[in-house]
């Protein structure tokens, strides 16, 4: 029975210590001005980050992080290079499209010029044929005389 009482005493003293800790924490929180809460949170985050970095160094994970950082840097360099190449390719594509439009316009002008020449050749051929026929008719008449 005495043993149980000691356990209850220990439990009561642990509860009291927990309550006291909670009361102290509440008192600290109440003492912090609202504008200081942000600063306190930042300080807590910085402390947590320092602990995390200390753990990384203790666990010898730093080289792994450096490798990851180096791979990330290399990937970013490759991405920037690819973006430049894509930009250059788009510019080249625009140039080629402009050249194609220019070539199509020039081809259309050539077709029109050839059609005009063809029509002129036909007209000249018809005129030559008429003149030859007229000359032939005149010579025939002259021969008949």
C-alpha positions as protocol buffer text, in pm:
chain_id: "A"
residue {
  index: 1
  type: UNK
  ca { x: 0 y: 0 z: 0 }
}
residue {
  index: 2
  type: UNK
  ca { x: 287 y: 225 z: 75 }
}
residue {
  index: 3
  type: UNK
  ca { x: 427 y: 153 z: -267 }
}
residue {
  index: 4
  type: UNK
  ca { x: 105 y: 273 z: -436 }
}
residue {
  index: 5
  type: UNK
  ca { x: 110 y: 590 z: -235 }
}
residue {
  index: 6
  type: UNK
  ca { x: 464 y: 660 z: -353 }
}
residue {
  index: 7
  type: UNK
  ca { x: 355 y: 607 z: -714 }
}
residue {
  index: 8
  type: UNK
  ca { x: 64 y: 844 z: -662 }
}
residue {
  index: 9
  type: UNK
  ca { x: 300 y: 1097 z: -507 }
}
residue {
  index: 10
  type: UNK
  ca { x: 535 y: 1065 z: -806 }
}
residue {
  index: 11
  type: UNK
  ca { x: 245 y: 1101 z: -1049 }
}
residue {
  index: 12
  type: UNK
  ca { x: 117 y: 1404 z: -858 }
}
residue {
  index: 13
  type: UNK
  ca { x: 462 y: 1564 z: -855 }
}
residue {
  index: 14
  type: UNK
  ca { x: 503 y: 1495 z: -1232 }
}
residue {
  index: 15
  type: UNK
  ca { x: 164 y: 1650 z: -1297 }
}
residue {
  index: 16
  type: UNK
  ca { x: 257 y: 1949 z: -1086 }
}
residue {
  index: 17
  type: UNK
  ca { x: 586 y: 1986 z: -1276 }
}
residue {
  index: 18
  type: UNK
  ca { x: 400 y: 1960 z: -1607 }
}
residue {
  index: 19
  type: UNK
  ca { x: 146 y: 2216 z: -1492 }
}
residue {
  index: 20
  type: UNK
  ca { x: 424 y: 2442 z: -1368 }
}
residue {
  index: 21
  type: UNK
  ca { x: 603 y: 2412 z: -1705 }
}
residue {
  index: 22
  type: UNK
  ca { x: 278 y: 2490 z: -1888 }
}
residue {
  index: 23
  type: UNK
  ca { x: 215 y: 2787 z: -1658 }
}
residue {
  index: 24
  type: UNK
  ca { x: 566 y: 2916 z: -1723 }
}
residue {
  index: 25
  type: UNK
  ca { x: 515 y: 2877 z: -2099 }
}
residue {
  index: 26
  type: UNK
  ca { x: 180 y: 3058 z: -2080 }
}
residue {
  index: 27
  type: UNK
  ca { x: 340 y: 3337 z: -1879 }
}
residue {
  index: 28
  type: UNK
  ca { x: 619 y: 3368 z: -2135 }
}
residue {
  index: 29
  type: UNK
  ca { x: 368 y: 3378 z: -2419 }
}
residue {
  index: 30
  type: UNK
  ca { x: 167 y: 3644 z: -2242 }
}
residue {
  index: 31
  type: UNK
  ca { x: 476 y: 3856 z: -2186 }
}
residue {
  index: 32
  type: UNK
  ca { x: 558 y: 3860 z: -2560 }
}
residue {
  index: 33
  type: UNK
  ca { x: 413 y: 4158 z: -2741 }
}
residue {
  index: 34
  type: UNK
  ca { x: 219 y: 4078 z: -3061 }
}
residue {
  index: 35
  type: UNK
  ca { x: 489 y: 4234 z: -3283 }
}
residue {
  index: 36
  type: UNK
  ca { x: 748 y: 4013 z: -3112 }
}
residue {
  index: 37
  type: UNK
  ca { x: 561 y: 3691 z: -3187 }
}
residue {
  index: 38
  type: UNK
  ca { x: 683 y: 3700 z: -3546 }
}
residue {
  index: 39
  type: UNK
  ca { x: 1039 y: 3759 z: -3429 }
}
residue {
  index: 40
  type: UNK
  ca { x: 1007 y: 3475 z: -3182 }
}
residue {
  index: 41
  type: UNK
  ca { x: 878 y: 3241 z: -3453 }
}
residue {
  index: 42
  type: UNK
  ca { x: 1164 y: 3344 z: -3683 }
}
residue {
  index: 43
  type: UNK
  ca { x: 1415 y: 3281 z: -3404 }
}
residue {
  index: 44
  type: UNK
  ca { x: 1260 y: 2939 z: -3338 }
}
residue {
  index: 45
  type: UNK
  ca { x: 1276 y: 2850 z: -3708 }
}
residue {
  index: 46
  type: UNK
  ca { x: 1638 y: 2965 z: -3731 }
}
residue {
  index: 47
  type: UNK
  ca { x: 1728 y: 2759 z: -3425 }
}
residue {
  index: 48
  type: UNK
  ca { x: 1553 y: 2457 z: -3575 }
}
residue {
  index: 49
  type: UNK
  ca { x: 1743 y: 2507 z: -3902 }
}
residue {
  index: 50
  type: UNK
  ca { x: 2074 y: 2532 z: -3715 }
}
residue {
  index: 51
  type: UNK
  ca { x: 1994 y: 2210 z: -3529 }
}
residue {
  index: 52
  type: UNK
  ca { x: 1902 y: 2044 z: -3859 }
}
residue {
  index: 53
  type: UNK
  ca { x: 2229 y: 2159 z: -4022 }
}
residue {
  index: 54
  type: UNK
  ca { x: 2425 y: 2040 z: -3717 }
}
residue {
  index: 55
  type: UNK
  ca { x: 2256 y: 1701 z: -3752 }
}
residue {
  index: 56
  type: UNK
  ca { x: 2343 y: 1691 z: -4122 }
}
residue {
  index: 57
  type: UNK
  ca { x: 2708 y: 1762 z: -4047 }
}
residue {
  index: 58
  type: UNK
  ca { x: 2713 y: 1508 z: -3762 }
}
residue {
  index: 59
  type: UNK
  ca { x: 2560 y: 1242 z: -3988 }
}
residue {
  index: 60
  type: UNK
  ca { x: 2807 y: 1329 z: -4264 }
}
residue {
  index: 61
  type: UNK
  ca { x: 2518 y: 1412 z: -4499 }
}
residue {
  index: 62
  type: UNK
  ca { x: 2680 y: 1737 z: -4611 }
}
residue {
  index: 63
  type: UNK
  ca { x: 2857 y: 1582 z: -4914 }
}
residue {
  index: 64
  type: UNK
  ca { x: 2523 y: 1441 z: -5024 }
}
residue {
  index: 65
  type: UNK
  ca { x: 2366 y: 1786 z: -4999 }
}
residue {
  index: 66
  type: UNK
  ca { x: 2656 y: 1933 z: -5195 }
}
residue {
  index: 67
  type: UNK
  ca { x: 2608 y: 1669 z: -5464 }
}
residue {
  index: 68
  type: UNK
  ca { x: 2239 y: 1749 z: -5478 }
}
residue {
  index: 69
  type: UNK
  ca { x: 2314 y: 2121 z: -5499 }
}
residue {
  index: 70
  type: UNK
  ca { x: 2570 y: 2060 z: -5774 }
}
residue {
  index: 71
  type: UNK
  ca { x: 2326 y: 1844 z: -5971 }
}
residue {
  index: 72
  type: UNK
  ca { x: 2059 y: 2111 z: -5927 }
}
residue {
  index: 73
  type: UNK
  ca { x: 2299 y: 2378 z: -6051 }
}
residue {
  index: 74
  type: UNK
  ca { x: 2395 y: 2163 z: -6351 }
}
residue {
  index: 75
  type: UNK
  ca { x: 2029 y: 2095 z: -6428 }
}
residue {
  index: 76
  type: UNK
  ca { x: 1959 y: 2470 z: -6416 }
}
residue {
  index: 77
  type: UNK
  ca { x: 2251 y: 2535 z: -6653 }
}
residue {
  index: 78
  type: UNK
  ca { x: 2119 y: 2269 z: -6892 }
}
residue {
  index: 79
  type: UNK
  ca { x: 1771 y: 2418 z: -6871 }
}
residue {
  index: 80
  type: UNK
  ca { x: 1904 y: 2767 z: -6948 }
}
residue {
  index: 81
  type: UNK
  ca { x: 2103 y: 2627 z: -7241 }
}
residue {
  index: 82
  type: UNK
  ca { x: 1796 y: 2445 z: -7371 }
}
residue {
  index: 83
  type: UNK
  ca { x: 1588 y: 2762 z: -7338 }
}
residue {
  index: 84
  type: UNK
  ca { x: 1849 y: 2954 z: -7541 }
}
residue {
  index: 85
  type: UNK
  ca { x: 1853 y: 2679 z: -7804 }
}
residue {
  index: 86
  type: UNK
  ca { x: 1473 y: 2682 z: -7815 }
}
residue {
  index: 87
  type: UNK
  ca { x: 1475 y: 3061 z: -7855 }
}
residue {
  index: 88
  type: UNK
  ca { x: 1733 y: 3031 z: -8136 }
}
residue {
  index: 89
  type: UNK
  ca { x: 1531 y: 2755 z: -8303 }
}
residue {
  index: 90
  type: UNK
  ca { x: 1214 y: 2966 z: -8287 }
}
residue {
  index: 91
  type: UNK
  ca { x: 1400 y: 3261 z: -8438 }
}
residue {
  index: 92
  type: UNK
  ca { x: 1535 y: 3032 z: -8712 }
}
residue {
  index: 93
  type: UNK
  ca { x: 1184 y: 2898 z: -8772 }
}
residue {
  index: 94
  type: UNK
  ca { x: 1051 y: 3253 z: -8808 }
}
residue {
  index: 95
  type: UNK
  ca { x: 1331 y: 3333 z: -9055 }
}
residue {
  index: 96
  type: UNK
  ca { x: 1257 y: 3018 z: -9255 }
}
residue {
  index: 97
  type: UNK
  ca { x: 884 y: 3095 z: -9258 }
}
residue {
  index: 98
  type: UNK
  ca { x: 957 y: 3449 z: -9381 }
}
residue {
  index: 99
  type: UNK
  ca { x: 1187 y: 3307 z: -9649 }
}
residue {
  index: 100
  type: UNK
  ca { x: 915 y: 3063 z: -9754 }
}
residue {
  index: 101
  type: UNK
  ca { x: 661 y: 3347 z: -9782 }
}
residue {
  index: 102
  type: UNK
  ca { x: 912 y: 3548 z: -9986 }
}
residue {
  index: 103
  type: UNK
  ca { x: 978 y: 3247 z: -10213 }
}
residue {
  index: 104
  type: UNK
  ca { x: 605 y: 3188 z: -10260 }
}
residue {
  index: 105
  type: UNK
  ca { x: 554 y: 3555 z: -10350 }
}
residue {
  index: 106
  type: UNK
  ca { x: 848 y: 3543 z: -10594 }
}
residue {
  index: 107
  type: UNK
  ca { x: 713 y: 3220 z: -10749 }
}
residue {
  index: 108
  type: UNK
  ca { x: 374 y: 3384 z: -10798 }
}
residue {
  index: 109
  type: UNK
  ca { x: 545 y: 3682 z: -10967 }
}
residue {
  index: 110
  type: UNK
  ca { x: 739 y: 3444 z: -11194 }
}
residue {
  index: 111
  type: UNK
  ca { x: 421 y: 3254 z: -11287 }
}
residue {
  index: 112
  type: UNK
  ca { x: 251 y: 3582 z: -11376 }
}
residue {
  index: 113
  type: UNK
  ca { x: 552 y: 3694 z: -11581 }
}
residue {
  index: 114
  type: UNK
  ca { x: 562 y: 3357 z: -11763 }
}
residue {
  index: 115
  type: UNK
  ca { x: 188 y: 3375 z: -11832 }
}
residue {
  index: 116
  type: UNK
  ca { x: 233 y: 3726 z: -11971 }
}
residue {
  index: 117
  type: UNK
  ca { x: 526 y: 3611 z: -12187 }
}
residue {
  index: 118
  type: UNK
  ca { x: 328 y: 3309 z: -12309 }
}
residue {
  index: 119
  type: UNK
  ca { x: 38 y: 3535 z: -12406 }
}
residue {
  index: 120
  type: UNK
  ca { x: 273 y: 3776 z: -12587 }
}
residue {
  index: 121
  type: UNK
  ca { x: 439 y: 3486 z: -12773 }
}
residue {
  index: 122
  type: UNK
  ca { x: 95 y: 3360 z: -12879 }
}
residue {
  index: 123
  type: UNK
  ca { x: -5 y: 3707 z: -13001 }
}
residue {
  index: 124
  type: UNK
  ca { x: 325 y: 3744 z: -13190 }
}
residue {
  index: 125
  type: UNK
  ca { x: 285 y: 3397 z: -13342 }
}
residue {
  index: 126
  type: UNK
  ca { x: -68 y: 3481 z: -13454 }
}
residue {
  index: 127
  type: UNK
  ca { x: 54 y: 3812 z: -13602 }
}
residue {
  index: 128
  type: UNK
  ca { x: 341 y: 3637 z: -13783 }
}
residue {
  index: 129
  type: UNK
  ca { x: 99 y: 3375 z: -13917 }
}
residue {
  index: 130
  type: UNK
  ca { x: -137 y: 3648 z: -14044 }
}
residue {
  index: 131
  type: UNK
  ca { x: 146 y: 3841 z: -14205 }
}
residue {
  index: 132
  type: UNK
  ca { x: 279 y: 3525 z: -14370 }
}
residue {
  index: 133
  type: UNK
  ca { x: -64 y: 3436 z: -14491 }
}
residue {
  index: 134
  type: UNK
  ca { x: -123 y: 3786 z: -14623 }
}
residue {
  index: 135
  type: UNK
  ca { x: 218 y: 3778 z: -14792 }
}
residue {
  index: 136
  type: UNK
  ca { x: 140 y: 3437 z: -14934 }
}
residue {
  index: 137
  type: UNK
  ca { x: -194 y: 3562 z: -15063 }
}
residue {
  index: 138
  type: UNK
  ca { x: -26 y: 3863 z: -15220 }
}
residue {
  index: 139
  type: UNK
  ca { x: 241 y: 3649 z: -15382 }
}
residue {
  index: 140
  type: UNK
  ca { x: -23 y: 3415 z: -15511 }
}
residue {
  index: 141
  type: UNK
  ca { x: -204 y: 3707 z: -15663 }
}
residue {
  index: 142
  type: UNK
  ca { x: 120 y: 3840 z: -15808 }
}
residue {
  index: 143
  type: UNK
  ca { x: 199 y: 3502 z: -15957 }
}
residue {
  index: 144
  type: UNK
  ca { x: -146 y: 3489 z: -16105 }
}
residue {
  index: 145
  type: UNK
  ca { x: -92 y: 3822 z: -16275 }
}
